[in-house]
PDB file of C-alpha atoms in Angstrom:
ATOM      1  CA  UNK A  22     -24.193   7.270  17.941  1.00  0.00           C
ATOM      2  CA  UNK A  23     -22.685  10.116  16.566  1.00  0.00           C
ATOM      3  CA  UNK A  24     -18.592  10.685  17.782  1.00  0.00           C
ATOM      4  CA  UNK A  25     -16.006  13.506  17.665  1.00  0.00           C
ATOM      5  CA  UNK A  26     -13.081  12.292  16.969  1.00  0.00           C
ATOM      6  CA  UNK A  27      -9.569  13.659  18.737  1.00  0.00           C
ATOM      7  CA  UNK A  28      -6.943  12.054  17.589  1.00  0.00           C
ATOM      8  CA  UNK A  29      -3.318  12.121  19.741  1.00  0.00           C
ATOM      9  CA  UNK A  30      -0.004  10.479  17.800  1.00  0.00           C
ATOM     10  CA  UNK A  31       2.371   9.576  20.588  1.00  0.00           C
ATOM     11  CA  UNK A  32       5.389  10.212  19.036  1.00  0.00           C
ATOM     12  CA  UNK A  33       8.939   8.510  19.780  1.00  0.00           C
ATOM     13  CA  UNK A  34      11.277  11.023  21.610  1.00  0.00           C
ATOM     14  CA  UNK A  35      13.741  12.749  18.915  1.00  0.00           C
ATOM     15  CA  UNK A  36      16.589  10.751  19.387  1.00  0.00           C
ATOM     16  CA  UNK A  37      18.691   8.235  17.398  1.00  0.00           C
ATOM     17  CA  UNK A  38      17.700   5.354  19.696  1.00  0.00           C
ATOM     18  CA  UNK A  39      14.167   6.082  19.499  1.00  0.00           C
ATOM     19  CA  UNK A  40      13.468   7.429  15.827  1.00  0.00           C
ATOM     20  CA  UNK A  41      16.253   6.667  13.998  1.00  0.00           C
ATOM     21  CA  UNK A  42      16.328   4.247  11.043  1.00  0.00           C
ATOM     22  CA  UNK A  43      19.487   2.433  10.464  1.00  0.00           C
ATOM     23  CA  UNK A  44      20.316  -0.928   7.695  1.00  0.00           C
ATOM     24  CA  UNK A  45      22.721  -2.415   6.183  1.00  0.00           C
ATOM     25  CA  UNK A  46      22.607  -3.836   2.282  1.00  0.00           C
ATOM     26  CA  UNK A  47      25.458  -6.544   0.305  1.00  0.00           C
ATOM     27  CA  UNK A  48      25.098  -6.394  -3.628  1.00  0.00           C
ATOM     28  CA  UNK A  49      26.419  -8.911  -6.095  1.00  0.00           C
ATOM     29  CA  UNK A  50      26.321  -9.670  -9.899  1.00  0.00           C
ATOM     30  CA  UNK A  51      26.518 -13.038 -11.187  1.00  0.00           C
ATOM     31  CA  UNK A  52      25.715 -13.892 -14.238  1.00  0.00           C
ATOM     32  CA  UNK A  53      24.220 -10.668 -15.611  1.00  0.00           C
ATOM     33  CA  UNK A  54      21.898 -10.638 -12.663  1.00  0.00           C
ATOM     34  CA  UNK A  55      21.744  -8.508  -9.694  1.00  0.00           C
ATOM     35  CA  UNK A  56      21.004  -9.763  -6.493  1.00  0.00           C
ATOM     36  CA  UNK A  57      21.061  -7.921  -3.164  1.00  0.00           C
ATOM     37  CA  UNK A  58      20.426  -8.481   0.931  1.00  0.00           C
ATOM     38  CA  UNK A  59      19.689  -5.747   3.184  1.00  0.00           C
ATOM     39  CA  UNK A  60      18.057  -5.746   6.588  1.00  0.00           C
ATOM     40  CA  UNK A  61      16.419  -2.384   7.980  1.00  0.00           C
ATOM     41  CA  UNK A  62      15.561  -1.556  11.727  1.00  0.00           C
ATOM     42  CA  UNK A  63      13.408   1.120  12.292  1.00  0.00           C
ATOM     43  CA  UNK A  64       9.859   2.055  12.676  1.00  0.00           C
ATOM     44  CA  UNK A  65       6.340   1.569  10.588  1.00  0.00           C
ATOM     45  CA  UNK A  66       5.816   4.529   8.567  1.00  0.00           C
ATOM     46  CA  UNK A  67       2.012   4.518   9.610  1.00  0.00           C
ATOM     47  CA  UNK A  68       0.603   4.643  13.312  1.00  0.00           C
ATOM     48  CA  UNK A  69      -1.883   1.524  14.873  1.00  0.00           C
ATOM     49  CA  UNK A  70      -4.151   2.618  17.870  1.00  0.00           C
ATOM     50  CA  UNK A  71      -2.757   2.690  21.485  1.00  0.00           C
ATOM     51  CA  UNK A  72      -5.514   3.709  23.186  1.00  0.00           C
ATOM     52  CA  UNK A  73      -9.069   4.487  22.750  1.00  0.00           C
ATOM     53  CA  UNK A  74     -11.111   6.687  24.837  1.00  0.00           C
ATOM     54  CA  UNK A  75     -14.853   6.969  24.185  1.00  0.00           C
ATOM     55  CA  UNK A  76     -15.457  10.949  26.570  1.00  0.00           C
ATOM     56  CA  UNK A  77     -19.088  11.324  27.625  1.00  0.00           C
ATOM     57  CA  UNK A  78     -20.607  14.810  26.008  1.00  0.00           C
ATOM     58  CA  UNK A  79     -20.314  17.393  28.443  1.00  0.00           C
ATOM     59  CA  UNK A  80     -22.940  19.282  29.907  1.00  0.00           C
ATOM     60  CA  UNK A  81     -23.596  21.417  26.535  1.00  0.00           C
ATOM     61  CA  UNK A  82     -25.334  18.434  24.565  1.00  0.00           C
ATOM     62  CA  UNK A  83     -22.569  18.182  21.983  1.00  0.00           C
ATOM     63  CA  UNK A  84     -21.222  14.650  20.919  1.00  0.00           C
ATOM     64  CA  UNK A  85     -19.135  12.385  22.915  1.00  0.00           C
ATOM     65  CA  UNK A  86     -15.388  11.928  22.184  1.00  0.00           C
ATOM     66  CA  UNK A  87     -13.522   9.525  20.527  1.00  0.00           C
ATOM     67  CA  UNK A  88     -10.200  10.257  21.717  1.00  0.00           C
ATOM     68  CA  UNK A  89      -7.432   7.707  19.945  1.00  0.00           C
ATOM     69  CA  UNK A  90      -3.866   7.694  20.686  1.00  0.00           C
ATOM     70  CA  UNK A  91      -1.918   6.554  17.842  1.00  0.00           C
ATOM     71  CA  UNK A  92       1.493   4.951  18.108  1.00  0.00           C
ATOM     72  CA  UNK A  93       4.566   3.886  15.672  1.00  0.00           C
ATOM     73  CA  UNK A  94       5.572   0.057  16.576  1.00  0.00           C
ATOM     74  CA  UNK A  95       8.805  -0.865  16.243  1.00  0.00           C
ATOM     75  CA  UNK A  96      10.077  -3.034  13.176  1.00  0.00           C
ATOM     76  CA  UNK A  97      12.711  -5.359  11.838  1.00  0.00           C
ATOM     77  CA  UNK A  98      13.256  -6.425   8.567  1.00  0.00           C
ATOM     78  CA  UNK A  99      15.256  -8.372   6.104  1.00  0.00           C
ATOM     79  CA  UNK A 100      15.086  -8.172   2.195  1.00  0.00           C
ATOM     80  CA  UNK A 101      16.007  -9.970  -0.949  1.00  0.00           C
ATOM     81  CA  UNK A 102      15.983  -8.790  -4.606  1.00  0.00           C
ATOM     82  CA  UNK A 103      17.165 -10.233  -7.576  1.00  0.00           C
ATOM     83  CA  UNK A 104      17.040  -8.186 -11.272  1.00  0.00           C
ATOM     84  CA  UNK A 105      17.620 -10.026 -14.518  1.00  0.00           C
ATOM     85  CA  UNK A 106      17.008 -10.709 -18.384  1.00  0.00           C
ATOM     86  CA  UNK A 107      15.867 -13.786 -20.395  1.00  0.00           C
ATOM     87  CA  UNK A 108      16.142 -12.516 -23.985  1.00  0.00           C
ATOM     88  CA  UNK A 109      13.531  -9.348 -24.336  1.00  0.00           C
ATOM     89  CA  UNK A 110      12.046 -10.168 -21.064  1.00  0.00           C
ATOM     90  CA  UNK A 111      12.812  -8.096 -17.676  1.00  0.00           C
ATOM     91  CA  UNK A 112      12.425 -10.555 -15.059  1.00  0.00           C
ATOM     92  CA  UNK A 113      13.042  -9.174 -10.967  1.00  0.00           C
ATOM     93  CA  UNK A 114      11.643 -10.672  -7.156  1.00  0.00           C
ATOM     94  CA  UNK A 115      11.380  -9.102  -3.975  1.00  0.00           C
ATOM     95  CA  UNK A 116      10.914 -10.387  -0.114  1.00  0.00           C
ATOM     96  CA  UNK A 117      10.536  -8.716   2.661  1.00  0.00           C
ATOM     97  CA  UNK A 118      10.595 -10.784   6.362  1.00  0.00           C
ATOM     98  CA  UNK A 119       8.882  -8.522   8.894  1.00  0.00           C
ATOM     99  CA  UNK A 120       9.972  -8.864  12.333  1.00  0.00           C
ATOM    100  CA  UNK A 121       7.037  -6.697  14.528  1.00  0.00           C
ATOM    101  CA  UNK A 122       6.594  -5.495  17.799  1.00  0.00           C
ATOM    102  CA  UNK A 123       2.998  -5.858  19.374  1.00  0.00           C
ATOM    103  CA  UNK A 124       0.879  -3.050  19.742  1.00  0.00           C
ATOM    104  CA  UNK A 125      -2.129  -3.770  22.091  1.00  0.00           C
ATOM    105  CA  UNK A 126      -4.973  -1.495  21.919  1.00  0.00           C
ATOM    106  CA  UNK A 127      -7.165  -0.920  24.903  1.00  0.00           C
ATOM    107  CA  UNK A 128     -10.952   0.077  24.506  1.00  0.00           C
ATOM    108  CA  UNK A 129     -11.728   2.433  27.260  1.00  0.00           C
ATOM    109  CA  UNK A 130     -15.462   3.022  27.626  1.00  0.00           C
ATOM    110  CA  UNK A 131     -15.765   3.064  31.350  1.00  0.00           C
ATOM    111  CA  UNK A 132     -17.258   6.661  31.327  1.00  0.00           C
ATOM    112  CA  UNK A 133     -20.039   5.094  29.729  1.00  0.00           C
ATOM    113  CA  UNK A 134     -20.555   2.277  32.400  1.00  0.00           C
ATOM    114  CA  UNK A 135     -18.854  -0.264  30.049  1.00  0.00           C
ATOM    115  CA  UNK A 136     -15.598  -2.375  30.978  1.00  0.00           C
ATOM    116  CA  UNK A 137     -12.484  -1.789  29.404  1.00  0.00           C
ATOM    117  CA  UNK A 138     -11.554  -4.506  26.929  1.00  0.00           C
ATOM    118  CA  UNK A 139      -8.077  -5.061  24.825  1.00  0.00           C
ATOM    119  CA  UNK A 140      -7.593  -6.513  21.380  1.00  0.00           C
ATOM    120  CA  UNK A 141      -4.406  -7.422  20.384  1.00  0.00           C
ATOM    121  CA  UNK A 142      -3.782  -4.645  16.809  1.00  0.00           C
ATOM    122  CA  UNK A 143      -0.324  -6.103  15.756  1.00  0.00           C
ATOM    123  CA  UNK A 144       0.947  -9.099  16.529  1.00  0.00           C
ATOM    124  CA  UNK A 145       4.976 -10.383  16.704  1.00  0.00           C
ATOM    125  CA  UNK A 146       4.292 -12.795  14.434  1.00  0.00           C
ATOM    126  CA  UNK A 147       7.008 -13.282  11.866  1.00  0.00           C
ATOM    127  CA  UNK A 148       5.739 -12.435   8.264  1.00  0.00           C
ATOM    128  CA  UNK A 149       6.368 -12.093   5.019  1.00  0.00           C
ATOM    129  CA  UNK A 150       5.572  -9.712   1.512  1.00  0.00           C
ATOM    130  CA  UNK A 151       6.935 -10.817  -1.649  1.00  0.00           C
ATOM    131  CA  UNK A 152       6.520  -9.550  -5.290  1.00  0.00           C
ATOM    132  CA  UNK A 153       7.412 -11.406  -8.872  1.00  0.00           C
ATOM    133  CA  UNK A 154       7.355  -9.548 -11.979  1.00  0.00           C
ATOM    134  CA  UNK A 155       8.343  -8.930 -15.526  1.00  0.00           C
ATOM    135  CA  UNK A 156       8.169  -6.094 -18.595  1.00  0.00           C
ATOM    136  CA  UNK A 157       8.268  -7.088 -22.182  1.00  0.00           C
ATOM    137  CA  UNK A 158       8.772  -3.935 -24.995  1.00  0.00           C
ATOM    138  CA  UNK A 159       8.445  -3.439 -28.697  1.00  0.00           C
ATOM    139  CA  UNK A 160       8.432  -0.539 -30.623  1.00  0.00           C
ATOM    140  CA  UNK A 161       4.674  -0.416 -30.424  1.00  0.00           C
ATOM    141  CA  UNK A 162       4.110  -2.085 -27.315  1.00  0.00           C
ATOM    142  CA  UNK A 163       5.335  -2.391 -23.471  1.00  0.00           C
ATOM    143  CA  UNK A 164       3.900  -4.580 -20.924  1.00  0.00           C
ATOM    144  CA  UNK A 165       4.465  -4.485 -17.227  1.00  0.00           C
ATOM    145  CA  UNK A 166       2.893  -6.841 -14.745  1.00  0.00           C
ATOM    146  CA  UNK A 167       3.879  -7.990 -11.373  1.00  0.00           C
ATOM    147  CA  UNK A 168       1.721 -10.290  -8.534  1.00  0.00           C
ATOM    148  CA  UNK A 169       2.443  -8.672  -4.966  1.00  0.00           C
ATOM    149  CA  UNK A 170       1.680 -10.584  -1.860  1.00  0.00           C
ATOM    150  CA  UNK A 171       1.365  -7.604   0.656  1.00  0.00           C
ATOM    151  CA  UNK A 172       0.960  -3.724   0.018  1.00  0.00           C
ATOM    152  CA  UNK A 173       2.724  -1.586   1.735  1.00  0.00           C
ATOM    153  CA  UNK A 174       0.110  -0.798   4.476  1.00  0.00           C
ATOM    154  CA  UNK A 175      -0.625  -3.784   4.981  1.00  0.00           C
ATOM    155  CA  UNK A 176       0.633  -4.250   8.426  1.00  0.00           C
ATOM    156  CA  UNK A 177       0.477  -7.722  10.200  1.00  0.00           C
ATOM    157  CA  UNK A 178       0.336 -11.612   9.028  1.00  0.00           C
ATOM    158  CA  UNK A 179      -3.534 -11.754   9.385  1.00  0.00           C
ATOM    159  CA  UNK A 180      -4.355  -8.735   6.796  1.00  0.00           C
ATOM    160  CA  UNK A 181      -1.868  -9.507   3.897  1.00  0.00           C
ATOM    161  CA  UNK A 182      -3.909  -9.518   0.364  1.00  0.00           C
ATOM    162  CA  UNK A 183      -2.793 -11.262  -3.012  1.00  0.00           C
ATOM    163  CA  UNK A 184      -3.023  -8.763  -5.825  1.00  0.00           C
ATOM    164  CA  UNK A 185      -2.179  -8.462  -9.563  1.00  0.00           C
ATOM    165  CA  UNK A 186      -1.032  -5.478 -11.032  1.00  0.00           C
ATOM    166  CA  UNK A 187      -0.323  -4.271 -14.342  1.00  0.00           C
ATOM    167  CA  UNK A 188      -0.208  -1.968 -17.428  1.00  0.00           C
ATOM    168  CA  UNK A 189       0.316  -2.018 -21.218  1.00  0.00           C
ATOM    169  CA  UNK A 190       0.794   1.330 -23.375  1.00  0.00           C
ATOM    170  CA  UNK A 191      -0.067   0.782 -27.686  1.00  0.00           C
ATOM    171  CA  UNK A 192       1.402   4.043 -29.020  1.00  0.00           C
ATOM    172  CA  UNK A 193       0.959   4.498 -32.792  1.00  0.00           C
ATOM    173  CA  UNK A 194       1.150   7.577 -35.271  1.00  0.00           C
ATOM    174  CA  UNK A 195       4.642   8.348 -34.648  1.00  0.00           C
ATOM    175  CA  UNK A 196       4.001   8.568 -31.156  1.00  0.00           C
ATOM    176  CA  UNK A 197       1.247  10.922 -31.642  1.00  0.00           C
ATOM    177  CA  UNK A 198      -1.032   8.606 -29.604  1.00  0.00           C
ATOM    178  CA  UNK A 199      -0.761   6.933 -26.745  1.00  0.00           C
ATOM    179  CA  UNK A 200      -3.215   4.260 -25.231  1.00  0.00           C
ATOM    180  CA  UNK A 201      -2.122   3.415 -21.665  1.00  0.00           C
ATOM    181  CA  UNK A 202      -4.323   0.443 -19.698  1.00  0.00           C
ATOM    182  CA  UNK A 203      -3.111   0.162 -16.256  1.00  0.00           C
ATOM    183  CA  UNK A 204      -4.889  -2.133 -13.666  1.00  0.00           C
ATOM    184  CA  UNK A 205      -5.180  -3.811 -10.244  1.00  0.00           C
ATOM    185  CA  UNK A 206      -6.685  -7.182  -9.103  1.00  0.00           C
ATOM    186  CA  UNK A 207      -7.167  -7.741  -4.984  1.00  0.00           C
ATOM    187  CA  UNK A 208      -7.968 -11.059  -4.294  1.00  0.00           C
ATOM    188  CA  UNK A 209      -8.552 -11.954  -0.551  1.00  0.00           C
ATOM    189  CA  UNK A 210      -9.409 -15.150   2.201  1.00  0.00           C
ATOM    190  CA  UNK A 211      -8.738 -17.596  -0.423  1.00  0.00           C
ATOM    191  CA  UNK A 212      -9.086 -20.380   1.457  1.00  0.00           C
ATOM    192  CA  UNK A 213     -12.532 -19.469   2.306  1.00  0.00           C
ATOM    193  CA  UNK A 214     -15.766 -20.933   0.870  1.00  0.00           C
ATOM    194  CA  UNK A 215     -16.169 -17.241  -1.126  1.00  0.00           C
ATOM    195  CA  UNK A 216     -12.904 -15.259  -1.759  1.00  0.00           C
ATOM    196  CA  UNK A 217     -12.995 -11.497  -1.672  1.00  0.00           C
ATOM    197  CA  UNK A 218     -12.445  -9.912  -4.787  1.00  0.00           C
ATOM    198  CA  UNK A 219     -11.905  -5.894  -5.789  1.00  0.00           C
ATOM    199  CA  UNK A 220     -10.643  -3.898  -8.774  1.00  0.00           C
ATOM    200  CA  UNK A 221      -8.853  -0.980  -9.831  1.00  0.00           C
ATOM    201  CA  UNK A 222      -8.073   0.274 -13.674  1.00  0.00           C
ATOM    202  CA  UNK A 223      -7.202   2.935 -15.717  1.00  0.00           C
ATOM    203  CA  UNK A 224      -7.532   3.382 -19.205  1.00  0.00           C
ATOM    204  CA  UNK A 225      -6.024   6.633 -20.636  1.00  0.00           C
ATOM    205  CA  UNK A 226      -5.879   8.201 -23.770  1.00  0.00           C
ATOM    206  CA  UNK A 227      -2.789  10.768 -24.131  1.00  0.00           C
ATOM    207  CA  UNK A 228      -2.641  12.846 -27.628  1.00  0.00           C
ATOM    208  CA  UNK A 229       0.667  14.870 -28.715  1.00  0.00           C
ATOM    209  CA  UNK A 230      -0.099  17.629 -31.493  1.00  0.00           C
ATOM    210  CA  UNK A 231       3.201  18.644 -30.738  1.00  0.00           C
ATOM    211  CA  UNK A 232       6.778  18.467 -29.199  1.00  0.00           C
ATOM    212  CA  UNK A 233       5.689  20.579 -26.514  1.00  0.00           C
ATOM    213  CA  UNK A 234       2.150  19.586 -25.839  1.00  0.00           C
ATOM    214  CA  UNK A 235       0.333  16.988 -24.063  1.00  0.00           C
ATOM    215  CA  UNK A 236      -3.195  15.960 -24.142  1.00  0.00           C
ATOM    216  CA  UNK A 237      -4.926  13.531 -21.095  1.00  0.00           C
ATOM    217  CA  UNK A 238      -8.028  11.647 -20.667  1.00  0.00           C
ATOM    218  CA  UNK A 239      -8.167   9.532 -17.879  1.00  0.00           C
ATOM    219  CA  UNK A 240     -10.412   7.292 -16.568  1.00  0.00           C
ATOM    220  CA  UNK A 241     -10.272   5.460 -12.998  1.00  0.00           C
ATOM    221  CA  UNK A 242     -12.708   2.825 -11.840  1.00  0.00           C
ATOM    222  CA  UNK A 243     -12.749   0.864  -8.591  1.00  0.00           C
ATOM    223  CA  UNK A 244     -14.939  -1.641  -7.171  1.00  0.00           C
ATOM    224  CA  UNK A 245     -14.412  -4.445  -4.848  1.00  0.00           C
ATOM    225  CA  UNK A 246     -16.109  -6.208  -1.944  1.00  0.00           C
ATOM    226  CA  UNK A 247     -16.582  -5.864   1.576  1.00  0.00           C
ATOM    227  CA  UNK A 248     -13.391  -6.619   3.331  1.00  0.00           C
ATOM    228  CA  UNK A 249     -11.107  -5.744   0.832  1.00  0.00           C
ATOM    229  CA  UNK A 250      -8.536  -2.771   0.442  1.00  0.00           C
ATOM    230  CA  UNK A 251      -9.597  -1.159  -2.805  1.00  0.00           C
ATOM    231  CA  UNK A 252     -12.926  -1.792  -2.034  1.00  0.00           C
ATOM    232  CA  UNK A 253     -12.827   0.656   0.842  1.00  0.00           C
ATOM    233  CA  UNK A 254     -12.327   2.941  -2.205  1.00  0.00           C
ATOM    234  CA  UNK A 255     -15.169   1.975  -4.517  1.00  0.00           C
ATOM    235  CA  UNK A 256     -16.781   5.843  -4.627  1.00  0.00           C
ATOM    236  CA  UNK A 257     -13.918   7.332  -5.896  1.00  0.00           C
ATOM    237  CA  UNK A 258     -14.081   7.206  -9.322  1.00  0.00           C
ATOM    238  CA  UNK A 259     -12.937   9.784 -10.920  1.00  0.00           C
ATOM    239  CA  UNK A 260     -12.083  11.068 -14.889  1.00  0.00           C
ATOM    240  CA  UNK A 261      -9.420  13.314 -15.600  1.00  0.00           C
ATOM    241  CA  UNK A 262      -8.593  15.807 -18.385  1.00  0.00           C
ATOM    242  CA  UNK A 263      -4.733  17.102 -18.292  1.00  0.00           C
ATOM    243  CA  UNK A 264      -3.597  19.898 -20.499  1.00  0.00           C
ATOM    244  CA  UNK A 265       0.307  20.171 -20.383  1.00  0.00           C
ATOM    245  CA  UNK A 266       2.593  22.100 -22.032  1.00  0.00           C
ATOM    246  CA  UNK A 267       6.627  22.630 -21.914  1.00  0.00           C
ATOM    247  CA  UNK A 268       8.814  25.504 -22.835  1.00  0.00           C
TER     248      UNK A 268
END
């Protein structure tokens, strides 16, 4: 069945009650390490469905409608971060407690002789995202790599995803030559029987004849499974050639 699709955002009235974002964040250094708390009330910065209305085709034999009204839920949330050093190491954390409203959506295909059914799209449970990471440099060589539990549209307790990400750059000749490897690992329903896994890297080359001149080649490959973020992404691969030049 092919559908047009309409879709509505119901957008919050523009007021400060309605739209407006408002927090609050304490900062302290102890010990040559930064920590911070902050809490944030406000809304998601991406809709969930409302509503969905499946429209019979009208009379002139084109499609039937799939007419979705979006909305913003409502969100709290309070934060910790901490920033330090161990010797050449960069070590920082971050977490993030959500505190949601629920968004039901209602399925309306009575037009079509089916009854109207609800599933619940965000829940008010209380969850959590949290990140650990650290960055190591040399003349030669910098590594960056961080585990995230949670990406940032990741919206409610039941669809978080574990992932690794990270990145090394080897530059050589004088810093003619530049090898940059960055990367992503999704890893999902671990305490299934089969976990979900899906990929994302990016291996570039980046030449500089001169002061003023940049040469790109960049490759991007994703692949993944079924049920997982980046595999919703798998035919996008892509290379890349950049020319850029200052003055």
């Amino acid at each position: 069945l092919t559908l047009t699709e309409d879709i509505r955002p119901i957008r919050p009235d523009h007021n400060w009650a309605d739209t407006g974002t408002w927090g609050l964040k304490m900062e302290k250094n102890l010990f040559g390490w930064d920590f911070s708390l902050s809490y944030v009330h406000g809304r998601y910065t991406l809709p969930v469905a409302k509503r969905i209305t499946i429209i019979p085709p009208p009379a002139d034999g084109t499609e039937p409608i799939l007419q979705a009204e979006l909305t913003y839920p409502r969100r709290q949330v309070v934060g910790l971060d901490w920033a330090g050093a161990i010797g050449d190491y960069g070590l920082w954390g971050e977490a993030a407690f959500f505190f949601p409203e629920a968004v039901t959506t209602t399925i309306d295909a009575t037009a079509l002789g089916f009854p109207a059914q609800e599933e619940t799209a965000l829940e008010d449970t209380v969850y959590g995202k949290y990140l650990v990471g650290m960055d190591y440099g040399t003349d030669r060589v910098y590594l960056n790599l961080q585990y995230v539990y949670g990406f940032p549209q990741e919206m409610d307790h039941r669809n978080l995803g574990h992932y690794l990400v990270g990145g090394v750059e080897w530059t050589i000749k004088e810093d003619k030559l530049k090898f940059p490897f960055n990367f992503v690992w999704e890893i999902r329903d671990l305490d299934g029987k089969q976990p979900k896994t899906a990929h994302f890297i990016a291996p570039e080359l980046r030449v500089y004849p001169d002061s003023n001149t940049e040469l790109a080649l960049i490759l991007r490959l994703i692949d993944g499974d079924t049920g997982t973020e980046l595999g919703k992404l798998k035919t996008w691969d892509e290379v890349e050639f950049k020319v850029k030049y200052s003055f």
